[in-house]
PDB file of C-alpha atoms and ligand atoms in Angstrom:
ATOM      1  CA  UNK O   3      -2.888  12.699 -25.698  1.00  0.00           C
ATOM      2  CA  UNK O   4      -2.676  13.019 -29.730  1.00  0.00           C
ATOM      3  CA  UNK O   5      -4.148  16.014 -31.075  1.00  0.00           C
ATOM      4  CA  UNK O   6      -6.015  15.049 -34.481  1.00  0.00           C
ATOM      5  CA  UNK O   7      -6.325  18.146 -36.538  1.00  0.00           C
ATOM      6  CA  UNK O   8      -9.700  18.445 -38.868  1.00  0.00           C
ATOM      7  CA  UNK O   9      -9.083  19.140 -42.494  1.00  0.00           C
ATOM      8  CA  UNK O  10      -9.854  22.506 -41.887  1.00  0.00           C
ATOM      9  CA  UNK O  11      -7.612  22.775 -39.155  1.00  0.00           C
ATOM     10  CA  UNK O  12      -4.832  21.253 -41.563  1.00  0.00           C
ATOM     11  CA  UNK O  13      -5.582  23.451 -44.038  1.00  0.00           C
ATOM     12  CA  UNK O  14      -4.549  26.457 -41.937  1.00  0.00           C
ATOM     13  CA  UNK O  15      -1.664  24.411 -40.805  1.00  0.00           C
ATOM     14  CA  UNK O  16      -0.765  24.860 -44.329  1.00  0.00           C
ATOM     15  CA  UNK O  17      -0.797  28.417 -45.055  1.00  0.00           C
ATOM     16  CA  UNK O  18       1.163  28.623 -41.863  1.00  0.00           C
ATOM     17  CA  UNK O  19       3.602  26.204 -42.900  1.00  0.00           C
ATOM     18  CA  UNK O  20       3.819  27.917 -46.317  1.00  0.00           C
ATOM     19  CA  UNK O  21       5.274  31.270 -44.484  1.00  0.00           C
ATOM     20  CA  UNK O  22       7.746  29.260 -41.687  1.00  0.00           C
ATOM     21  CA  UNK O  23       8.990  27.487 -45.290  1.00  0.00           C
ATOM     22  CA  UNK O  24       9.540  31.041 -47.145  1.00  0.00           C
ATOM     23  CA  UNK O  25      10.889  32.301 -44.411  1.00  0.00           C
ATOM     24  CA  UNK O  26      13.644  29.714 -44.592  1.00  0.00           C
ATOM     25  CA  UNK O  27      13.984  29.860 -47.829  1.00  0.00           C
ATOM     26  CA  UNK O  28      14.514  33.589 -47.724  1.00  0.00           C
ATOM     27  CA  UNK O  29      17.029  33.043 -45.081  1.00  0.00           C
ATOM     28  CA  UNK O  30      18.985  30.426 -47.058  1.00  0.00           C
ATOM     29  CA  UNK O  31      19.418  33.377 -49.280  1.00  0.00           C
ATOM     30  CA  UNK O  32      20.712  35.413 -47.049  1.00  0.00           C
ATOM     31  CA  UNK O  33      23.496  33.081 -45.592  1.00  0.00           C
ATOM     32  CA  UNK O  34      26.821  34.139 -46.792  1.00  0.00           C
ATOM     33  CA  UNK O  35      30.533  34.908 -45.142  1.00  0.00           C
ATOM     34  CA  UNK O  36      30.025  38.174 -43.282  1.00  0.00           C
ATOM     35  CA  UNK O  37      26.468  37.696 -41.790  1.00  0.00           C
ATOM     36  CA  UNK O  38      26.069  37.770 -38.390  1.00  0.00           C
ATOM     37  CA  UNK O  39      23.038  35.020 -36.976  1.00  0.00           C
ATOM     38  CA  UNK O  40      21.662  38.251 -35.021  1.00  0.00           C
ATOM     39  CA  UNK O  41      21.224  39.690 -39.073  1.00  0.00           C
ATOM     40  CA  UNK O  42      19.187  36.387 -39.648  1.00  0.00           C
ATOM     41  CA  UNK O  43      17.278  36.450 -37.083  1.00  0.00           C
ATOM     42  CA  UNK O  44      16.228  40.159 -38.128  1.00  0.00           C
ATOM     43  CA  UNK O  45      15.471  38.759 -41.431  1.00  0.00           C
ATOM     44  CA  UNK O  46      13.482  36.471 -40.216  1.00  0.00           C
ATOM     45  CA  UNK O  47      11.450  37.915 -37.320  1.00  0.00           C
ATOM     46  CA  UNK O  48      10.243  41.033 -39.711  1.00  0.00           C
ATOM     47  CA  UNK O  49       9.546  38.636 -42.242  1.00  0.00           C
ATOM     48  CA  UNK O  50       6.963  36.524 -39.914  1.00  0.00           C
ATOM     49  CA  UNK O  51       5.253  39.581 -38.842  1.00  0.00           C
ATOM     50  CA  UNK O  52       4.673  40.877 -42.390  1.00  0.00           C
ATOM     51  CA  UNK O  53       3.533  37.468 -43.703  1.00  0.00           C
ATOM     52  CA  UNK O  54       0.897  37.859 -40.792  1.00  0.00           C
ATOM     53  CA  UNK O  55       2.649  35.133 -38.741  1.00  0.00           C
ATOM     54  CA  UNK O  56       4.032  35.336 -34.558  1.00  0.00           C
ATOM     55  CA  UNK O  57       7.807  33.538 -34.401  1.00  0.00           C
ATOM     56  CA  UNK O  58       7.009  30.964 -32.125  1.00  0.00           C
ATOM     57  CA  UNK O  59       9.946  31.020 -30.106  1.00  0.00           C
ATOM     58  CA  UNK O  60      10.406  34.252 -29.393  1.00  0.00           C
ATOM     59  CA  UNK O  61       9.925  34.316 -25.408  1.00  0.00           C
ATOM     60  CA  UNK O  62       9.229  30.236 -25.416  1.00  0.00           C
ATOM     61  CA  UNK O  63      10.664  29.304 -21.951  1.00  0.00           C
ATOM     62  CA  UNK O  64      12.589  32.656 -22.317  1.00  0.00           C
ATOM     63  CA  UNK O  65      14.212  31.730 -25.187  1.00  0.00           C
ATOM     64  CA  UNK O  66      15.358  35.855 -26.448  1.00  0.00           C
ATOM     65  CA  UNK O  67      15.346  35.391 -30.742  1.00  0.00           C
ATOM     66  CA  UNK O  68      12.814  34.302 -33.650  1.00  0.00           C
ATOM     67  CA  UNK O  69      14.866  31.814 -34.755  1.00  0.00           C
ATOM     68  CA  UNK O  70      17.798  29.011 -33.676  1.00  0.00           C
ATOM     69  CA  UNK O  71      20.883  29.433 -35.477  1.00  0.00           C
ATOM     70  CA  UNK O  72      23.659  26.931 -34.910  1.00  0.00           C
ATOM     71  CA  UNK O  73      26.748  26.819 -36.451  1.00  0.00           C
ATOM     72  CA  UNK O  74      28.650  24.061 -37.136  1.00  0.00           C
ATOM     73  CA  UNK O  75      29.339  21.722 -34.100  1.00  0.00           C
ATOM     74  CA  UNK O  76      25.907  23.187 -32.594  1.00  0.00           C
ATOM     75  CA  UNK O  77      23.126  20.959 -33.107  1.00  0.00           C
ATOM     76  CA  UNK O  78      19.905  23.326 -32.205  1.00  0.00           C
ATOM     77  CA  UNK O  79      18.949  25.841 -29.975  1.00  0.00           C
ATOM     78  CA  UNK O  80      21.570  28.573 -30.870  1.00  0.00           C
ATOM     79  CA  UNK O  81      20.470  31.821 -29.822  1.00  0.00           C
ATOM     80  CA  UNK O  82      21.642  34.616 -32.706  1.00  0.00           C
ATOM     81  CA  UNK O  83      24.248  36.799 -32.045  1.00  0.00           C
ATOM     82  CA  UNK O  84      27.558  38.469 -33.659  1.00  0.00           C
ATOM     83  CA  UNK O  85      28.787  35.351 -34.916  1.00  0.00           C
ATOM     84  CA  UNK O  86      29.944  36.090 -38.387  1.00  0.00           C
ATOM     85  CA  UNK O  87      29.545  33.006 -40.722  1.00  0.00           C
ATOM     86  CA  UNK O  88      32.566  31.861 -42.914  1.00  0.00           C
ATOM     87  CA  UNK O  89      33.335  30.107 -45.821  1.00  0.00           C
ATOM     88  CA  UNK O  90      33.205  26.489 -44.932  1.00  0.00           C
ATOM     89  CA  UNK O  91      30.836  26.807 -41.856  1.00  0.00           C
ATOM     90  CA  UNK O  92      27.363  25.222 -41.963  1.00  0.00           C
ATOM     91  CA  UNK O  93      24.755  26.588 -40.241  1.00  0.00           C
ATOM     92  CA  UNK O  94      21.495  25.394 -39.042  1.00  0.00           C
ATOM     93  CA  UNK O  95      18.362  27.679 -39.101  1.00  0.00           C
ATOM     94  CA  UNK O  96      15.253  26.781 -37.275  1.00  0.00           C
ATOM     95  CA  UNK O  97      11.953  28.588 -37.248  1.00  0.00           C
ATOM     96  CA  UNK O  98       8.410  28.145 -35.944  1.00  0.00           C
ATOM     97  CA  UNK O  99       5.663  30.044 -36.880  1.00  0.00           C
ATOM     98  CA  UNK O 100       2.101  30.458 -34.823  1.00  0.00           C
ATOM     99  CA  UNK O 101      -0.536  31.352 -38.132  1.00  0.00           C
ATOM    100  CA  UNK O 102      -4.078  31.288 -36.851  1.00  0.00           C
ATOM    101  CA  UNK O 103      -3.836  29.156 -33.795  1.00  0.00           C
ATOM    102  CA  UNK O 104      -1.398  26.516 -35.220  1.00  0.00           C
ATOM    103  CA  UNK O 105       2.573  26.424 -35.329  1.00  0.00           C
ATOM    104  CA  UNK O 106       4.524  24.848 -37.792  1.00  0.00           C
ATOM    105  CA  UNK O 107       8.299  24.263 -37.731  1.00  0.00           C
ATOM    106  CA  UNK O 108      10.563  23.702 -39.829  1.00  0.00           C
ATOM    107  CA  UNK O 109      14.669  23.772 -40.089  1.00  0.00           C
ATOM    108  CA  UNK O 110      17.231  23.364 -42.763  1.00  0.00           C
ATOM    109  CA  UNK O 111      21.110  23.478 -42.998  1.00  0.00           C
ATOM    110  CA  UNK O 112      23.001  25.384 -44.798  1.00  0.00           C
ATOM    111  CA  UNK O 113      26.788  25.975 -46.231  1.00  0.00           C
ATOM    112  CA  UNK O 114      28.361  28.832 -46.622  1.00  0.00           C
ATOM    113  CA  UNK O 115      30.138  28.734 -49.605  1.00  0.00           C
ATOM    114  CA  UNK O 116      32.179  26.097 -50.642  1.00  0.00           C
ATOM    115  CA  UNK O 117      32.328  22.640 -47.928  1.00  0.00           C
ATOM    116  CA  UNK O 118      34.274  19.420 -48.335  1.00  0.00           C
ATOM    117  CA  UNK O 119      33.032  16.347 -49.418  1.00  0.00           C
ATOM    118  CA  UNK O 120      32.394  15.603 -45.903  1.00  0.00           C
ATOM    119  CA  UNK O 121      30.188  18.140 -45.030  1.00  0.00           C
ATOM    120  CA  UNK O 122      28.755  17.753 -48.230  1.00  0.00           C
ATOM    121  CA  UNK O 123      27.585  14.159 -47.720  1.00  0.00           C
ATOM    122  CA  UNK O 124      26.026  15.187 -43.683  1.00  0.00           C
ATOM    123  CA  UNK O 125      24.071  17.527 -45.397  1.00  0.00           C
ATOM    124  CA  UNK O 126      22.896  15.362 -48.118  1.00  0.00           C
ATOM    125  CA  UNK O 127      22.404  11.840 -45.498  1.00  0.00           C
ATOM    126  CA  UNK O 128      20.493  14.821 -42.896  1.00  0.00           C
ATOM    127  CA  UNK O 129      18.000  15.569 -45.655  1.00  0.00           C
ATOM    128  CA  UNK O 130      17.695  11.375 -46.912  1.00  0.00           C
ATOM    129  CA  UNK O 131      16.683  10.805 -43.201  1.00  0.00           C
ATOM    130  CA  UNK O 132      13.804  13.309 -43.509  1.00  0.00           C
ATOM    131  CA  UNK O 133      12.874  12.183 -46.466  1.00  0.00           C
ATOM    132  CA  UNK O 134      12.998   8.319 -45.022  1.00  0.00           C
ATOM    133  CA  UNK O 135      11.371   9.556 -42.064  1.00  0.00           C
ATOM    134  CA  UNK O 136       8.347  11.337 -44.551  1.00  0.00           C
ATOM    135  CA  UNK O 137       7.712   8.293 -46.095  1.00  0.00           C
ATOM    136  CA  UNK O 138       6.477   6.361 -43.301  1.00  0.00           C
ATOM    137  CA  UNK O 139       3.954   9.404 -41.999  1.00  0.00           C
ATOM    138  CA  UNK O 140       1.431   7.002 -43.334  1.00  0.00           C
ATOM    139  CA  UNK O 141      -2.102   5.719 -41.960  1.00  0.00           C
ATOM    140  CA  UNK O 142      -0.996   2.210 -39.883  1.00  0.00           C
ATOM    141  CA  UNK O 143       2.241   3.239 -39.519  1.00  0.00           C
ATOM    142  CA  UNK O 144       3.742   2.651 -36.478  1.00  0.00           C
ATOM    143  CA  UNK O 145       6.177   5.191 -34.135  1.00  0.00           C
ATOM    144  CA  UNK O 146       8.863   3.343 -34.263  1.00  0.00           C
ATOM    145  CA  UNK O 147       8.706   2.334 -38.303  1.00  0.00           C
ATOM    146  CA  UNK O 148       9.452   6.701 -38.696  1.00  0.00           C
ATOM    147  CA  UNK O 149      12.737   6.064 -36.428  1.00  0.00           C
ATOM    148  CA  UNK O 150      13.948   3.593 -37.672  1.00  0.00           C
ATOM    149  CA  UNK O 151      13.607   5.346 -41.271  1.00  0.00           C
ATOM    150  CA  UNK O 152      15.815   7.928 -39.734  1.00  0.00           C
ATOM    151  CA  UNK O 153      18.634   5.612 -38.265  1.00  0.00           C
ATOM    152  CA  UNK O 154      18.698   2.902 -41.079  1.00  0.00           C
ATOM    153  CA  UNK O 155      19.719   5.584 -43.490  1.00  0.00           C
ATOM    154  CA  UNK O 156      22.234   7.955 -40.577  1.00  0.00           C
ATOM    155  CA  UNK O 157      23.590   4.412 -39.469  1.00  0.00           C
ATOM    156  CA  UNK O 158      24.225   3.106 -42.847  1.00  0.00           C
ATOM    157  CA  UNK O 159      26.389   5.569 -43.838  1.00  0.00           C
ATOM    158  CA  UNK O 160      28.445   5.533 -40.559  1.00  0.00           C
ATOM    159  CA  UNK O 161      27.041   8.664 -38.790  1.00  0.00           C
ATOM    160  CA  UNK O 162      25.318   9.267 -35.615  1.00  0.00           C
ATOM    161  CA  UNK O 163      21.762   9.905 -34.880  1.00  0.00           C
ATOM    162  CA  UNK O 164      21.261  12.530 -31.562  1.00  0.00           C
ATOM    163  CA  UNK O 165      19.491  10.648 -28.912  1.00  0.00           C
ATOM    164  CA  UNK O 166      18.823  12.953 -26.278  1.00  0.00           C
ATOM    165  CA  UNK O 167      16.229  14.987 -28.857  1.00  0.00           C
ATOM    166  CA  UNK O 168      13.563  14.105 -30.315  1.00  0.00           C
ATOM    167  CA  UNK O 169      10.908  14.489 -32.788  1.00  0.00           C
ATOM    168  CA  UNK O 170       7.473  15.437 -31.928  1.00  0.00           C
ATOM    169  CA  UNK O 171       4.189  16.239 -32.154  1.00  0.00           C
ATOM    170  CA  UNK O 172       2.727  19.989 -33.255  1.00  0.00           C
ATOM    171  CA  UNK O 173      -0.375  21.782 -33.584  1.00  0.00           C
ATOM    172  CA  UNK O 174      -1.593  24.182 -31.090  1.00  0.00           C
ATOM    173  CA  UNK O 175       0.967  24.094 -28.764  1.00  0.00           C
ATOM    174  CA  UNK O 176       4.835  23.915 -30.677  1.00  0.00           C
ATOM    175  CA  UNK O 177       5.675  20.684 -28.597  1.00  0.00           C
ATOM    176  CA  UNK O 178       2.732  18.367 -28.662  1.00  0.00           C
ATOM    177  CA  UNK O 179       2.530  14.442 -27.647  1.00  0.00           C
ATOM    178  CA  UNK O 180       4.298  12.368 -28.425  1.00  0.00           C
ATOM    179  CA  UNK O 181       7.693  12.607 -28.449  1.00  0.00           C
ATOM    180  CA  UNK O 182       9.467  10.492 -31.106  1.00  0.00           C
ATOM    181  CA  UNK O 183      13.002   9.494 -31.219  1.00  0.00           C
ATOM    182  CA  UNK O 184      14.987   9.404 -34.291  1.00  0.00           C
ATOM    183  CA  UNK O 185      15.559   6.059 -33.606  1.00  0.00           C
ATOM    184  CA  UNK O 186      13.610   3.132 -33.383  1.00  0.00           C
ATOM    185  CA  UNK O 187      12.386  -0.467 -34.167  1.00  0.00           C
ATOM    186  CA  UNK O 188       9.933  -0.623 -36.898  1.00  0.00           C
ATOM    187  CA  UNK O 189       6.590  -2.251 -35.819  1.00  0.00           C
ATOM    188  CA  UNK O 190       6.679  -1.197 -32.886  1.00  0.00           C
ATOM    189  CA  UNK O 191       4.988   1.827 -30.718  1.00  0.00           C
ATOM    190  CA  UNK O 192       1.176   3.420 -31.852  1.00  0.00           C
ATOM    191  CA  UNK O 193      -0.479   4.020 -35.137  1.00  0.00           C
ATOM    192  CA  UNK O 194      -0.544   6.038 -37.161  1.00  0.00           C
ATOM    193  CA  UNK O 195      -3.831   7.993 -37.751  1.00  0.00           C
ATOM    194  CA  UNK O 196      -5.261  10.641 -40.231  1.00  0.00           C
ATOM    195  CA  UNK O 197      -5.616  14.129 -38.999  1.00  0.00           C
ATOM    196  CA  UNK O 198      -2.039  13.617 -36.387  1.00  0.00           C
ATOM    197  CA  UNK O 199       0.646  16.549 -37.380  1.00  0.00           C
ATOM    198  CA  UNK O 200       4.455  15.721 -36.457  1.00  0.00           C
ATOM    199  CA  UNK O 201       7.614  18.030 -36.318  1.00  0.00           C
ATOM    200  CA  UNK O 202      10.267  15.175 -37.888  1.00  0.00           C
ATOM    201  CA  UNK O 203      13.530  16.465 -37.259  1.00  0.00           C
ATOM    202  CA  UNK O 204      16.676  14.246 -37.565  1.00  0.00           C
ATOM    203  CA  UNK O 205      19.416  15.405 -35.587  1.00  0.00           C
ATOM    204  CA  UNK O 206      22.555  13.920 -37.137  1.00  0.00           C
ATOM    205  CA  UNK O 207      26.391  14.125 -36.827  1.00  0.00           C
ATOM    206  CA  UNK O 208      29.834  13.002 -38.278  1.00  0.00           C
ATOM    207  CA  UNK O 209      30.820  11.425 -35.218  1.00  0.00           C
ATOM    208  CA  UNK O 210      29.119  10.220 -31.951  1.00  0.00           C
ATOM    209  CA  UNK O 211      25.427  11.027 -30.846  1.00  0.00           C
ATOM    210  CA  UNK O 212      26.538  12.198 -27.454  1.00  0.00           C
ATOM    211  CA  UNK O 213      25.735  15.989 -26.580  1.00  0.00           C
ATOM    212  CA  UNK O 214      26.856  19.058 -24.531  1.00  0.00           C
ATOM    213  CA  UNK O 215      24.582  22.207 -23.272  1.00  0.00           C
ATOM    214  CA  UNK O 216      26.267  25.469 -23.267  1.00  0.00           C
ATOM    215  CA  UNK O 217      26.890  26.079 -19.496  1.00  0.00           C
ATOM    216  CA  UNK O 218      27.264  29.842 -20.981  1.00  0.00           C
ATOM    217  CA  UNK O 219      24.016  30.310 -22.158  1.00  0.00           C
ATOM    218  CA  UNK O 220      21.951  27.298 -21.109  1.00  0.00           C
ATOM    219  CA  UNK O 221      20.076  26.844 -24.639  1.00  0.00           C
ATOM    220  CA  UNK O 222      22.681  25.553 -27.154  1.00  0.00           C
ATOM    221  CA  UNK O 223      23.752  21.936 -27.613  1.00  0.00           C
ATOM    222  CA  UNK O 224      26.889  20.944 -29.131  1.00  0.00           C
ATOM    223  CA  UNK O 225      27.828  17.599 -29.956  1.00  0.00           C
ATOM    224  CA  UNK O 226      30.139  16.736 -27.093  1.00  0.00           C
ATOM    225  CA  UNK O 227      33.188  14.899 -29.495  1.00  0.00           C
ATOM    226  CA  UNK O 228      32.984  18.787 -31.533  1.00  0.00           C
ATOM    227  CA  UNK O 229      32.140  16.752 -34.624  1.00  0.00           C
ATOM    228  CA  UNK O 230      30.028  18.764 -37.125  1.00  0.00           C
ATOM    229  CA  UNK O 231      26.046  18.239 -36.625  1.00  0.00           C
ATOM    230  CA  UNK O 232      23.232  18.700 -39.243  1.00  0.00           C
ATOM    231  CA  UNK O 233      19.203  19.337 -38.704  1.00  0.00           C
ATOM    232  CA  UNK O 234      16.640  19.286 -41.217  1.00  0.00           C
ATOM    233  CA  UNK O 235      13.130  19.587 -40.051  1.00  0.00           C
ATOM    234  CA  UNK O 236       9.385  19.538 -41.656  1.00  0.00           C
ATOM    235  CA  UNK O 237       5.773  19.753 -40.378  1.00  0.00           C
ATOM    236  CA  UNK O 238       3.975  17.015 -41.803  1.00  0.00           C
ATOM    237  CA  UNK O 239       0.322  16.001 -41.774  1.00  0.00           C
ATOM    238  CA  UNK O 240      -0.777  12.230 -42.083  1.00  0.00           C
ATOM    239  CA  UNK O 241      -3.500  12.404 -44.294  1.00  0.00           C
ATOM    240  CA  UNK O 242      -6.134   9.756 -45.893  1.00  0.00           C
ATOM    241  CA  UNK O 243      -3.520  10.011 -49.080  1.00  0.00           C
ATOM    242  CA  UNK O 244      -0.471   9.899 -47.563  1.00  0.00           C
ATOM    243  CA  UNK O 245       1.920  12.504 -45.859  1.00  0.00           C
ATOM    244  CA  UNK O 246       1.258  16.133 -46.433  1.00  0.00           C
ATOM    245  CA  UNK O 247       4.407  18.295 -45.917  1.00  0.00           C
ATOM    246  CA  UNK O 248       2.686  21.261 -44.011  1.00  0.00           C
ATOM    247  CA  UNK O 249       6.536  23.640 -44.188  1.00  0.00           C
ATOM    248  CA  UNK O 250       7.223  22.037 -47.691  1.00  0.00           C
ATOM    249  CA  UNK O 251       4.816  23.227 -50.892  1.00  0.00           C
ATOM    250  CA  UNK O 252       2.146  21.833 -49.592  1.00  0.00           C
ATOM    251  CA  UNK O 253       1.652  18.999 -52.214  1.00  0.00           C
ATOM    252  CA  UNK O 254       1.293  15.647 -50.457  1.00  0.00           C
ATOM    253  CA  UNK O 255       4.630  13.914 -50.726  1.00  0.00           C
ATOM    254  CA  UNK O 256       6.541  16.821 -52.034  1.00  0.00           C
ATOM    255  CA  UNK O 257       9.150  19.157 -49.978  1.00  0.00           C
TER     256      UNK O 257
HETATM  257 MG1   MG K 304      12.277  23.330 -35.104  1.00  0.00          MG
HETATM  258 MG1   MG K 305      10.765  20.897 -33.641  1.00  0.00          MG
END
């Protein structure tokens, strides 16, 4: 069942949102050769408490940090520890943020220091795909036209779009119905209504889509070629004037 969100409810959705996207933000900052992911996720977990937020997936299923940090050929669900960033890595930061009821997440990529051209352009295609994907979060939209955003852009360019994860609903709960892949054929699958919040996350990576969970730690997923993976992620509301980015600046349309 979709969970339509009142504009009251979205409106709290929003000051939520506004602290999971500062948070990030201040973490960007923060990401530099030297820093460990535990140090992030430090950063961030004091940071959501004095903003008046809960991290979300501290204790989710077990999960033991505030945050998912993934470096590099890790797609999502790193769990912080003493890995030291370098120059060259990228790094993928995710939060979620409960505010009054309602969660919001949110994750970016970033590179410590300088990257090749390469990297440069995953980064860059990652954040086109959300910003395809935003586009579409439109009244009489369908499903499928918001993955299909996501892999015409990825697939254009020659990367790959992850499969096995998805995009999905949020609200109450951090993982609401439906799931959506970033994939899709436009016109197809439900509509689009007013009042429905999503988590859009492109997953997206230099080489193939296939993927690998740590048999170490059970959480993290690689991609399973080793090929570098980017993850950018918003909250956004489909309202009666178009999308809202809930983890953006809260103007409709805007990150
Ligand atoms: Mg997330
Ligand atoms: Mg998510």
């Amino acid at each position: 069942m979709i969970v339509r969100k009142s504009k009251s409810e979205l409106e709290t959705m929003r000051e939520g949102g506004r602290i999971t996207s500062a948070c990030l933000k201040m973490l960007a900052d923060n990401v530099r050769e030297g820093v460990t992911t535990k140090d992030l996720d430090r950063l961030a977990e004091e940071f959501i408490y004095d903003h008046g937020g809960k991290p979300e997936f501290k204790g989710y299923q077990g999960f033991p940090a505030s945050i998912c940090a993934s470096p590099n050929s890790m797609i999502v669900h790193g769990i912080p520890d003493s890995y030291t960033l370098k120059q060259g890595d990228i790094i993928s930061l995710d939060v979620g943020v409960r505010y009054e009821g309602f969660v919001t997440d949110s994750a970016t990529t970033v590179a410590v220091g300088e990257v090749g051209r390469e990297t440069e352009g995953l980064l860059e295609t990652t954040r086109r795909c959300l910003a395809a994907a935003t586009e579409q979060m439109r009244a009489g939209k369908r499903l499928g036209d918001v993955g299909y955003a996501i892999q015409s852009v990825a697939e254009s360019r020659g990367y790959g779009v992850v499969r096995d994860l998805v995009s999905h609903g949020v609200g109450r709960a951090m993982h609401e119905d439906p799931q959506i892949p970033n994939y899709g054929d436009p016109g197809t699958g439900f509509r689009l209504l007013p009042g429905m919040t999503f988590a859009i996350e492109p997953m997206i990576t230099l080489g193939s889509y296939d993927i690998s969970i740590s048999e170490l730690d059970g959480w993290s997923i690689y991609t399973a070629d080793g090929s570098l993976a980017a993850h950018f992620e918003h909250t956004i509301a489909v309202t009666e004037n178009g999308p809202m980015i809930l983890t953006g600046d809260g103007v409709p349309g805007a990150g």
